[in-house]
XYZ file of C-alpha atoms in Angstrom:
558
model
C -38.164 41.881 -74.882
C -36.491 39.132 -77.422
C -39.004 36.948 -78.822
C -38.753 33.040 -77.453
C -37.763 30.806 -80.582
C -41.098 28.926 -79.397
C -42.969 31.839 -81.034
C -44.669 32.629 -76.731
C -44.572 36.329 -77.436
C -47.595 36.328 -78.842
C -49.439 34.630 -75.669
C -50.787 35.973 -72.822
C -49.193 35.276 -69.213
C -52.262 33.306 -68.488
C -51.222 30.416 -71.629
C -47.576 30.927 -70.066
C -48.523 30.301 -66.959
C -49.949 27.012 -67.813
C -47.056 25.530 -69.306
C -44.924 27.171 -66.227
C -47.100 24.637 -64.530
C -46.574 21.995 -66.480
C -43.110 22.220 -66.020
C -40.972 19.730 -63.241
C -39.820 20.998 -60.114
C -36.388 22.657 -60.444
C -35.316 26.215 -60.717
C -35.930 25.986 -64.651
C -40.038 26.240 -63.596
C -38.924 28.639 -60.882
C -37.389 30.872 -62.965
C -40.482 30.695 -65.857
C -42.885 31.074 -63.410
C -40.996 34.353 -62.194
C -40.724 35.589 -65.972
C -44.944 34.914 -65.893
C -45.069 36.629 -62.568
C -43.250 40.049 -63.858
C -45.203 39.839 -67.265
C -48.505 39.397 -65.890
C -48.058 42.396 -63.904
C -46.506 44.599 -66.517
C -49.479 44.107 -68.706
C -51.804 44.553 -65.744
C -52.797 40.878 -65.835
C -53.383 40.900 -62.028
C -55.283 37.549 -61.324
C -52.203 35.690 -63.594
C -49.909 37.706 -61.595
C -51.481 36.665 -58.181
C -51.687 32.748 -59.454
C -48.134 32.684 -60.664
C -46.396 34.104 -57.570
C -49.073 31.613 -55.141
C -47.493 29.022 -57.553
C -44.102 29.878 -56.653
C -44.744 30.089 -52.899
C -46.261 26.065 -53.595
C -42.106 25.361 -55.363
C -40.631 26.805 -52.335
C -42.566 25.441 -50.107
C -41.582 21.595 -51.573
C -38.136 22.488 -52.378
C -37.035 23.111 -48.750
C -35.683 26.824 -49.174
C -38.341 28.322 -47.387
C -36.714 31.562 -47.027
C -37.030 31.782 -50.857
C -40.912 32.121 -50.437
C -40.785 35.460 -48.546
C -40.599 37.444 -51.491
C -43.377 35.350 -53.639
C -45.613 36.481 -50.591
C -45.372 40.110 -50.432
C -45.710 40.023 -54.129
C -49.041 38.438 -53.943
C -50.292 40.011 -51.082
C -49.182 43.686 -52.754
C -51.444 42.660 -56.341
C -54.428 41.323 -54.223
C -54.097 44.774 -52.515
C -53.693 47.013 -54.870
C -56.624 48.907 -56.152
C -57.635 47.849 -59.341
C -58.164 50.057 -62.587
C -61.436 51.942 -62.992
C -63.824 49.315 -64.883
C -61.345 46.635 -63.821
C -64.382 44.710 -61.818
C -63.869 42.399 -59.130
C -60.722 41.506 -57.367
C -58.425 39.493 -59.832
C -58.960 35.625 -59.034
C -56.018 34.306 -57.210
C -55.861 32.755 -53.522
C -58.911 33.172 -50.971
C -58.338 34.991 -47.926
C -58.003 31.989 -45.634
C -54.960 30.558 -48.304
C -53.474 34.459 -48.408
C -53.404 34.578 -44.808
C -51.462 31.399 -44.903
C -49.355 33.122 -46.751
C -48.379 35.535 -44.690
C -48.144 32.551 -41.505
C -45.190 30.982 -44.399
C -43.534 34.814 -44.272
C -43.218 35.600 -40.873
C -42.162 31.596 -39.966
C -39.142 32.165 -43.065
C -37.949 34.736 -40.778
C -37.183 32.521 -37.999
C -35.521 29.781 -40.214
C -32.771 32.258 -41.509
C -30.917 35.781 -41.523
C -31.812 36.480 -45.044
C -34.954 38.268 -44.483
C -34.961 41.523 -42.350
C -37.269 41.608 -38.812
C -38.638 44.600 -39.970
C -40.048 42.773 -43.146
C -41.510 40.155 -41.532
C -43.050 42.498 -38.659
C -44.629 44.178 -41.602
C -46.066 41.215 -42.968
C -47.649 40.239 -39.400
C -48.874 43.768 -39.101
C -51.379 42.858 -42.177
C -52.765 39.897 -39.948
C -53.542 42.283 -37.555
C -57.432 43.382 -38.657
C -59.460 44.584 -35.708
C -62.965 43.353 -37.201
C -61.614 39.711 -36.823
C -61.761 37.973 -33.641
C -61.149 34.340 -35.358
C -57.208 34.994 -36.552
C -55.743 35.961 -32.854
C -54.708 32.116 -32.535
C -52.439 33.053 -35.874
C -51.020 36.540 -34.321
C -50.419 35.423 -31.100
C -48.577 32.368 -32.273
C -46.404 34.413 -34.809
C -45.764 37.505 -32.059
C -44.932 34.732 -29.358
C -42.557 32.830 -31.629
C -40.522 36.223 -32.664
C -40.160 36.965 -29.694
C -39.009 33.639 -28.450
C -36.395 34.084 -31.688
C -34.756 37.533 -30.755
C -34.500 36.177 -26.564
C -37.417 38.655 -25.105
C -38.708 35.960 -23.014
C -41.433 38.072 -21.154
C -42.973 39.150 -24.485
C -42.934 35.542 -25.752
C -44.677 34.215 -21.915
C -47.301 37.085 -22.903
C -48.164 36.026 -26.490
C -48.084 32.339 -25.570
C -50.820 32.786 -23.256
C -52.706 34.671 -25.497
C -51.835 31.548 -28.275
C -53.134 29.180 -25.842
C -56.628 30.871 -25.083
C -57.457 32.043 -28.790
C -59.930 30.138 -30.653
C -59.126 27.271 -33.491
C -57.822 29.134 -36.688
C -56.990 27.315 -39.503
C -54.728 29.775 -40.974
C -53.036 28.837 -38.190
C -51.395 25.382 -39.204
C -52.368 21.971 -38.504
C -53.868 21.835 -35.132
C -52.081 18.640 -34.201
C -48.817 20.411 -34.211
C -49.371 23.317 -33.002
C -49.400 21.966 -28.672
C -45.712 20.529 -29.987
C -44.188 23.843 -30.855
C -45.916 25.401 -27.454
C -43.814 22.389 -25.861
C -41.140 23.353 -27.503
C -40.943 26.982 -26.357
C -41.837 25.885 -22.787
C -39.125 23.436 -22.435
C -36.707 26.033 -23.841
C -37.364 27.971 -20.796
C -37.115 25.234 -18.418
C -40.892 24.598 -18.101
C -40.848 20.731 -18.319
C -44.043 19.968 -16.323
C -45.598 22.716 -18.889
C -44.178 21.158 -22.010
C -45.103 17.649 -21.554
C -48.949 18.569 -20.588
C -49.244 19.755 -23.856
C -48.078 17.550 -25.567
C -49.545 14.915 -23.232
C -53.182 14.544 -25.625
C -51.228 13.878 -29.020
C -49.331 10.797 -27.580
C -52.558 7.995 -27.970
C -51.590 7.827 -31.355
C -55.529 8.775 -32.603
C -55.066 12.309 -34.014
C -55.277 12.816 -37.893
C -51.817 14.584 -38.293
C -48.743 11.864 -40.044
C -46.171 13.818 -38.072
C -48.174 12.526 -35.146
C -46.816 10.817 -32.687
C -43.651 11.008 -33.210
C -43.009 14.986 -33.118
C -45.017 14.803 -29.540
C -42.599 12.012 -28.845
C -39.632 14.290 -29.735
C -40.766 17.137 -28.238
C -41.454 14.993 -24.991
C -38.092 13.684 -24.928
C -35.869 16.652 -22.924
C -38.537 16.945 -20.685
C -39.020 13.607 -19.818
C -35.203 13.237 -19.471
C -34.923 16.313 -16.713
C -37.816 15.016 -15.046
C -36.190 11.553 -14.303
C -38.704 9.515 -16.578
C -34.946 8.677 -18.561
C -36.730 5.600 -19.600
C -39.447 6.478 -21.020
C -37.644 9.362 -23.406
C -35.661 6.522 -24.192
C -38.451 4.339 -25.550
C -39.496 7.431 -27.266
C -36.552 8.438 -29.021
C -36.307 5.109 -30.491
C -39.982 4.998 -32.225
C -39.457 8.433 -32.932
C -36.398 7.945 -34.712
C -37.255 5.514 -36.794
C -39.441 7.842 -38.811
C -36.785 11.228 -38.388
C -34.350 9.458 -39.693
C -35.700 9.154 -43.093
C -38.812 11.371 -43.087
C -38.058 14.889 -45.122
C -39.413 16.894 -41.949
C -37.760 14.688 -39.974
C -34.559 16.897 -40.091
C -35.784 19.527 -37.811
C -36.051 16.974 -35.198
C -32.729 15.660 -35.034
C -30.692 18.456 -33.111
C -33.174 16.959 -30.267
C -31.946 13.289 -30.715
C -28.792 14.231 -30.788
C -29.167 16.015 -27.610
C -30.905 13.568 -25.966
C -28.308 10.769 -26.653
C -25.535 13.472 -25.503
C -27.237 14.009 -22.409
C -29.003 10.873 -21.525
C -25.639 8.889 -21.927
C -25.865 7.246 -25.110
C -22.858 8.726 -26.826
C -22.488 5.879 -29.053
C -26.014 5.919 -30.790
C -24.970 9.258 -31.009
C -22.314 9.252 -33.349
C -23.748 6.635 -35.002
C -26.879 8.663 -36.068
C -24.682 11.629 -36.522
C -22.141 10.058 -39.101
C -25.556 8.986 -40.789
C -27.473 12.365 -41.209
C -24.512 14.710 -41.525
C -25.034 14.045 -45.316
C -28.522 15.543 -45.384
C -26.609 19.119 -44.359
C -26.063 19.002 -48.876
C -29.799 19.314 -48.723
C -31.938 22.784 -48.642
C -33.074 22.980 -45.228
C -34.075 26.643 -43.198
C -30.554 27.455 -41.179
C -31.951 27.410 -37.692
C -32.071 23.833 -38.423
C -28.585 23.347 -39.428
C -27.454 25.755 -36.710
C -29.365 23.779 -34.157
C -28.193 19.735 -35.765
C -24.525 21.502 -35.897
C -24.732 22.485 -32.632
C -26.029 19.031 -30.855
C -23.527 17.437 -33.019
C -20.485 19.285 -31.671
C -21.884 18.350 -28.178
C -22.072 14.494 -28.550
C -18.779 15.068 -30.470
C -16.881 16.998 -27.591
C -18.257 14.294 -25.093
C -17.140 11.574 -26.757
C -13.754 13.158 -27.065
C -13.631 13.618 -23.145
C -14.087 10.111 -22.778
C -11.572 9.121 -25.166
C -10.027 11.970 -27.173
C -8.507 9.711 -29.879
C -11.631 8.084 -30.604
C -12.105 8.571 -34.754
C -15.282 7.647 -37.086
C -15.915 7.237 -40.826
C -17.628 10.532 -41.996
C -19.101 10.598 -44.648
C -18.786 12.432 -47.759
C -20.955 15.935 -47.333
C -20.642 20.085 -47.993
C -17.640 19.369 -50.467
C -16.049 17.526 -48.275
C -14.875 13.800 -48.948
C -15.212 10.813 -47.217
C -12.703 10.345 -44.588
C -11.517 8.471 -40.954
C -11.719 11.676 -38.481
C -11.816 12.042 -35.009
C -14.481 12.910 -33.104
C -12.887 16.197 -31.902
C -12.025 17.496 -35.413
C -15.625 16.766 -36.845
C -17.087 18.243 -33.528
C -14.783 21.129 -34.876
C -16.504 21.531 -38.208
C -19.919 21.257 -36.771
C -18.994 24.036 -34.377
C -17.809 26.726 -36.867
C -21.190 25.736 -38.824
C -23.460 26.349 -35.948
C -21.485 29.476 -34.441
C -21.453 31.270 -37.572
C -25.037 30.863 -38.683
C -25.949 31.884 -34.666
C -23.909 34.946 -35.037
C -25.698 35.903 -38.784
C -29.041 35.648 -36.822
C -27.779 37.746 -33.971
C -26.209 40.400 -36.858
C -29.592 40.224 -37.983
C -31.801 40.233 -34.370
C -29.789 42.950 -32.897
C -29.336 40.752 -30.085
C -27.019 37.704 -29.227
C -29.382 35.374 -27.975
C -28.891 32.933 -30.841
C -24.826 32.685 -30.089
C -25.840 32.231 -26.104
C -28.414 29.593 -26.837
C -26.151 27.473 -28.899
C -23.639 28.234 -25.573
C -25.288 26.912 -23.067
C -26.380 23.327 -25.200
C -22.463 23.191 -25.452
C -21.978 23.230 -21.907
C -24.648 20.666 -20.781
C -23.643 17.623 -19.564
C -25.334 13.920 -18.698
C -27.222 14.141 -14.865
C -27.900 10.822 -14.331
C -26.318 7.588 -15.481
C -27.726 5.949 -18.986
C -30.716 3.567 -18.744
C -30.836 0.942 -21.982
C -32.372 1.851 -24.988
C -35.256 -0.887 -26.075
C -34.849 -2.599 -29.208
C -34.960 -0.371 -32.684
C -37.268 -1.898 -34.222
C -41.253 -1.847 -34.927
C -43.301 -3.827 -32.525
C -47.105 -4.296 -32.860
C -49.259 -2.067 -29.901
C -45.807 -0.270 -28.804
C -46.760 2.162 -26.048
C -45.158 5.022 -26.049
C -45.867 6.039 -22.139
C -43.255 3.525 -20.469
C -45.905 1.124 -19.727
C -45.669 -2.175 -21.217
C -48.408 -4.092 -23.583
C -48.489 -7.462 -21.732
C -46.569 -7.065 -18.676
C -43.102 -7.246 -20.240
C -40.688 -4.735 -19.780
C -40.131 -3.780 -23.445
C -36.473 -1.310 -22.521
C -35.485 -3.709 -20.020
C -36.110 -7.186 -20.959
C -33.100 -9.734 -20.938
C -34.617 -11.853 -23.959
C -32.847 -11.170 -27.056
C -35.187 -9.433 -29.862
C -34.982 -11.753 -32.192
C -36.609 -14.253 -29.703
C -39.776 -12.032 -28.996
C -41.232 -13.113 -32.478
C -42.489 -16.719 -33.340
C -41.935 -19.041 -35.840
C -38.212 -18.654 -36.734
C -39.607 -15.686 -38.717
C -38.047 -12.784 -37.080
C -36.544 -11.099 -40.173
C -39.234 -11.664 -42.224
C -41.858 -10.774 -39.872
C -40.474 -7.409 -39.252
C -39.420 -6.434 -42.829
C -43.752 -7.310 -43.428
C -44.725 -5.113 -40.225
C -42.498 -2.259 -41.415
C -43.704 -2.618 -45.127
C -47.256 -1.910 -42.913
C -46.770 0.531 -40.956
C -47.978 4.062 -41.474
C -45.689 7.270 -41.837
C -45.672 10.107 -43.752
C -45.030 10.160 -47.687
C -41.403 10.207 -48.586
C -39.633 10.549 -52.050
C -37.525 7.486 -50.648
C -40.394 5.967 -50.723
C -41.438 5.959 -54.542
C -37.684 5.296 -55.211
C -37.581 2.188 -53.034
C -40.794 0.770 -55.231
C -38.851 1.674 -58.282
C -35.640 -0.359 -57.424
C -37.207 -2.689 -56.181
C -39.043 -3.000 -59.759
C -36.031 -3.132 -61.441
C -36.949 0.525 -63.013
C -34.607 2.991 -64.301
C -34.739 6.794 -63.122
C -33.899 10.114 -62.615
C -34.151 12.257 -59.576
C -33.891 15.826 -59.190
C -33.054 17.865 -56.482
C -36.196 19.083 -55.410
C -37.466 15.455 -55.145
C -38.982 14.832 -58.085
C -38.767 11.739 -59.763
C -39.044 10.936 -63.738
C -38.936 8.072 -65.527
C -40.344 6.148 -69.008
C -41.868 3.335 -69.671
C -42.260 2.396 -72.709
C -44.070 5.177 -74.329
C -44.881 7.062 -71.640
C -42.853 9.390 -69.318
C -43.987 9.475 -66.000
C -42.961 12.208 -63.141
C -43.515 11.396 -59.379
C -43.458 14.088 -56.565
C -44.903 14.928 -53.346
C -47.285 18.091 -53.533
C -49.536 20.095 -51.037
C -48.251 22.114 -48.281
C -47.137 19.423 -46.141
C -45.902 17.202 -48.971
C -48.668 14.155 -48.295
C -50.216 14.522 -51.637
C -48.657 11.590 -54.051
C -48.227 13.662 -57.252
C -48.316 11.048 -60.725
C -47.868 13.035 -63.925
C -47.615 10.659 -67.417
C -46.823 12.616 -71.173
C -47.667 10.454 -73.789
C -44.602 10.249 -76.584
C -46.838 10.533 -79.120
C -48.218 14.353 -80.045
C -50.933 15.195 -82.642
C -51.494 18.439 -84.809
C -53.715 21.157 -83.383
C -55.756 21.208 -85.968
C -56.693 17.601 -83.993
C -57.709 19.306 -81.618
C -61.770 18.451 -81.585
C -60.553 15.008 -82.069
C -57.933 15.173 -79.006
C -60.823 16.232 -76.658
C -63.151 13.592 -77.583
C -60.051 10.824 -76.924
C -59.656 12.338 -73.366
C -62.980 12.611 -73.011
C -64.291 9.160 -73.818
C -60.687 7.630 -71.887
C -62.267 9.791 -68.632
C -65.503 8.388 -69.069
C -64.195 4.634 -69.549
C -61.237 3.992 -67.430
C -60.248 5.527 -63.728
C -57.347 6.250 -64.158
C -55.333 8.606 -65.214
C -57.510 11.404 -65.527
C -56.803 12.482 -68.589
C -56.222 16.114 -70.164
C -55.068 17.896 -73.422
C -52.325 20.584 -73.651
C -50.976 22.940 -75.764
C -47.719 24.593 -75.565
C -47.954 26.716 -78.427
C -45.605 24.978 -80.844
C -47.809 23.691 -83.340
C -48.920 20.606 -81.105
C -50.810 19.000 -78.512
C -49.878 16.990 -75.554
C -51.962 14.713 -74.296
C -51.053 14.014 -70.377
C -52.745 12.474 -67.848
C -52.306 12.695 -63.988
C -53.021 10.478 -60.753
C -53.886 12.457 -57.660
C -53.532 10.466 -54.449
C -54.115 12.808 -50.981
C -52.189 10.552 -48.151
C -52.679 13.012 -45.320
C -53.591 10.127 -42.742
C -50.200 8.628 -43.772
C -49.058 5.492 -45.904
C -47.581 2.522 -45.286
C -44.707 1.418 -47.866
C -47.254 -1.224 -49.250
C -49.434 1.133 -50.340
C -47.081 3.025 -52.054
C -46.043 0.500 -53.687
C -49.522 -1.062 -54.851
C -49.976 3.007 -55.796
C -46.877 3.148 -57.973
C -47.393 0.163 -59.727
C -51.171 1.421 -60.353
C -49.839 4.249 -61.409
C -47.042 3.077 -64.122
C -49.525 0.561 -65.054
C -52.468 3.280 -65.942
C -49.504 5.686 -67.269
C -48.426 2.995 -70.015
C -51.951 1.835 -71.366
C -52.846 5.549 -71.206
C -49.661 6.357 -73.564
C -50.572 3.470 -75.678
C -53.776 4.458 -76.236
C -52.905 7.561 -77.593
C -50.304 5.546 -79.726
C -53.067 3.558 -81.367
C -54.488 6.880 -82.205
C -55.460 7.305 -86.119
């Protein structure tokens, strides 16, 4: 091995694996957290080993590339098996059980979002879930065996499981229990079962449960059904407030293929296109392929319906997957969709052994509207909306003839609906830290796992969204200035006395082995009941604010 021109090759993987950490999100701390994953393990450092590939399944979990995480897994789950060397003592430290078998939930669900990882690996992977002396983790199995099943077309075996899923106790290995009735909707309406699908998502539509994708994913997955059971209006009511956070929300992609197909087949061809030509740019980010297959696919169908109504009808697409910006009809882009969608269903179906991907994406192609459009309410946010088609105050909020704009007082309609959005809650978004920044007049890079870096002054700050669901606000500041290590006594008592005096930002010393020490700081905010834009903002400033006097501090330093 050549030694680093940092002079690491005389550290252990555990010093490497802090500064791995350190590192921003990108495949540069992918790759060196990798490096500290193989190193660890040749030198029989099993607890760095186990920390440095759970790190890596964390970076592929925010990146988007999901399918990237399979391997992390098994490698953890092999060390934390493996027996260890006689004298070795305990089992290395690394992930707890409850986070391993997580783990292995993130494995087998990879599977279903591309062809890259073979069933049989993922099958193995489930088999270690299944441990006879636990009765709390069937919720996990069943869920996993009914949603393979589901994937390869074996509808009997999936009916089987999914009864099992739905009579198992709470596990929460499992995933978040609020959105765990919305993927059992959405396996019941893909087999027709709308009465099924929209009891249960029926309890997550009051708007009280502690999830941030909630409402709006029940909404979504409410939507289909509520359109073949004739309640057109109210999946049009929902499709609008659901919307308005998909449209922007980084998990939101995985719900538009059902927009999409909702506006194809309730009628509503031109909101259609129009949300279409919007998101098609988002295919240039990392997302699992089912998703892609499935937005490609209920993009070629509002595409080939608007041709049959008019076959010369062109939009402005925009620029996206090396393509450029350009006037095209709707047939042609319908065109390019369909090629995307058929050949990712035919790489699961290569993969599956079966073609049920290729017929599924089929028969979307070949549905048509049943019953004639009904008007879509007004897009935009409203104070008590309800979101089961009855009205707040005996107004009929999809069907009343007085213009929006007139529904709000005081000649303030713009205003008051730029200050209700700035209020109301949704899930944490990187667009959200950038908006703050513009509007602040700040200057910044962003990379393309969603990290965003900045300086002020003499401080460098990083924002990004961490924890498994991406609702933890993430604040990182470096101070510019450094100091020997043989300050290091002197260092500690800074941070120390700066954590004893001030809040924030919690203040730490590190050293990456080249002769100095960095003295960082971080601000940890968990939003996993949502935030409103306001708060970001009021969280960013705090944040920058902190970061600077923090940086200057150090500065001031003897």
């Amino acid at each position: 091995m050549s030694t680093p021109a940092d002079g690491r090759a005389d550290r252990g993987p555990a010093d490497l694996l802090a500064d791995a950490r350190d590192r921003p999100d990108g495949e540069a701390r992918i790759a060196e957290l990798e490096r500290v994953a193989a190193l660890a393990e040749a030198t029989g450092d099993a607890g760095s080993a186990m920390d440095a590939w759970a790190e890596l399944v964390e970076a592929h979990l925010r990146g988007g590339q999901r399918w990237r995480l399979f391997e992390p897994v098994r490698r953890c789950l092999d060390t934390a098996r493996r027996p260890q060397r006689p004298g070795g003592g305990r089992r290395p430290v690394g992930p707890d059980d409850e986070t391993l078998r997580r783990y292995q939930r993130y494995a087998v669900e990879a599977l279903l979002g591309t062809s890259r990882i073979g069933l049989d690996q993922a099958r193995t992977v489930l088999d270690g879930l299944d441990d006879p002396a636990r009765h709390d983790g069937e919720a996990l199995v069943a869920q996993l065996r009914c949603r393979i099943a589901d994937h390869v077309g074996d509808e009997p075996t999936a009916r089987h499981w999914l009864r099992r899923w739905q009579t198992a106790g709470p596990d929460p290995a499992a995933g978040c229990p609020d959105c765990l009735p919305v993927r059992q909707a959405e396996l019941l309406a893909g087999w027709g079962d709308w009465a099924e699908a929209l009891a249960a998502v029926e309890p997550l539509l009051d708007g009280t449960v502690g999830c941030t994708a909630q409402p709006e994913a029940a909404l979504a997955g409410a939507l289909l059904p509520w359109l073949r059971a004739g309640a057109a209006q109210r999946a049009a009511q929902a499709h609008v407030r659901a919307y308005r956070r998909h449209r922007v929300a980084p998990d939101g992609f995985d719900h538009l293929a059902t927009h999409l197909r909702f506006c194809a087949l309730g009628g509503h061809l031109d909101r259609g296109l129009e949300i279409l030509v919007e998101q098609v740019p988002r295919l240039d980010q990392p997302h699992d392929d089912l998703a892609v297959m499935e937005f490609a696919a209920a993009g070629a169908l509002v595409c080939a319906l608007a041709a049959e109504q008019r076959g010369d009808r062109t939009v402005r697409r925009p620029a996206y997957h090396g393509r450029p910006a350009a006037t095209v009809t709707v047939a042609a882009l319908g065109a390019e969709l369909l090629a995307v969608a058929t050949e990712l269903a035919g790489s699961f179906d290569a993969r599956n052994g079966t073609g049920h991907q290729s017929g599924r994406m089929a028969a979307w192609l070949a549905e048509r509207p049943s019953a004639p459009p009904v008007p879509l309410p007004a897009d935009e946010p409203i104070d008590d909306e309800p979101i089961d088609g009855e009205p707040v105050d005996g107004g009929d909020l999809a069907g009343d003839d007085e213009p929006a704009g007139e529904r709000w007082s005081d000649g303030g309609t713009a205003g008051e609906r730029r200050s209700m959005a700035e209020e109301e809650l949704g899930a944490l978004s990187v667009a959200m830290i950038t908006t703050v920044l513009d509007r602040r007049g700040d200057r910044y890079a962003l990379d393309s796992a969603g990290t965003v870096l900045g300086r002020w002054g003499d401080a460098v700050i990083q924002f990004r969204r961490a924890g498994e669901r991406g609702d933890v606000l993430h604040a990182r500041v470096v101070a510019d200035r450094r100091l020997p290590t043989a300050r290091r006594a002197e260092a500690y008592a800074f941070c120390n006395g700066w954590n004893r005096d001030r809040l924030l930002p919690k203040a730490y010393v590190h050293d990456p082995g080249d002769g100095e020490l960095v003295l960082a700081g971080e601000v940890v905010t968990d939003l996993a009941y949502g935030v409103a834009p306001a708060q970001v903002t009021v969280l960013v400033d705090a944040a920058v604010r902190t970061g600077v006097a923090y940086a200057e501090a150090v500065a001031a330093l003897p």
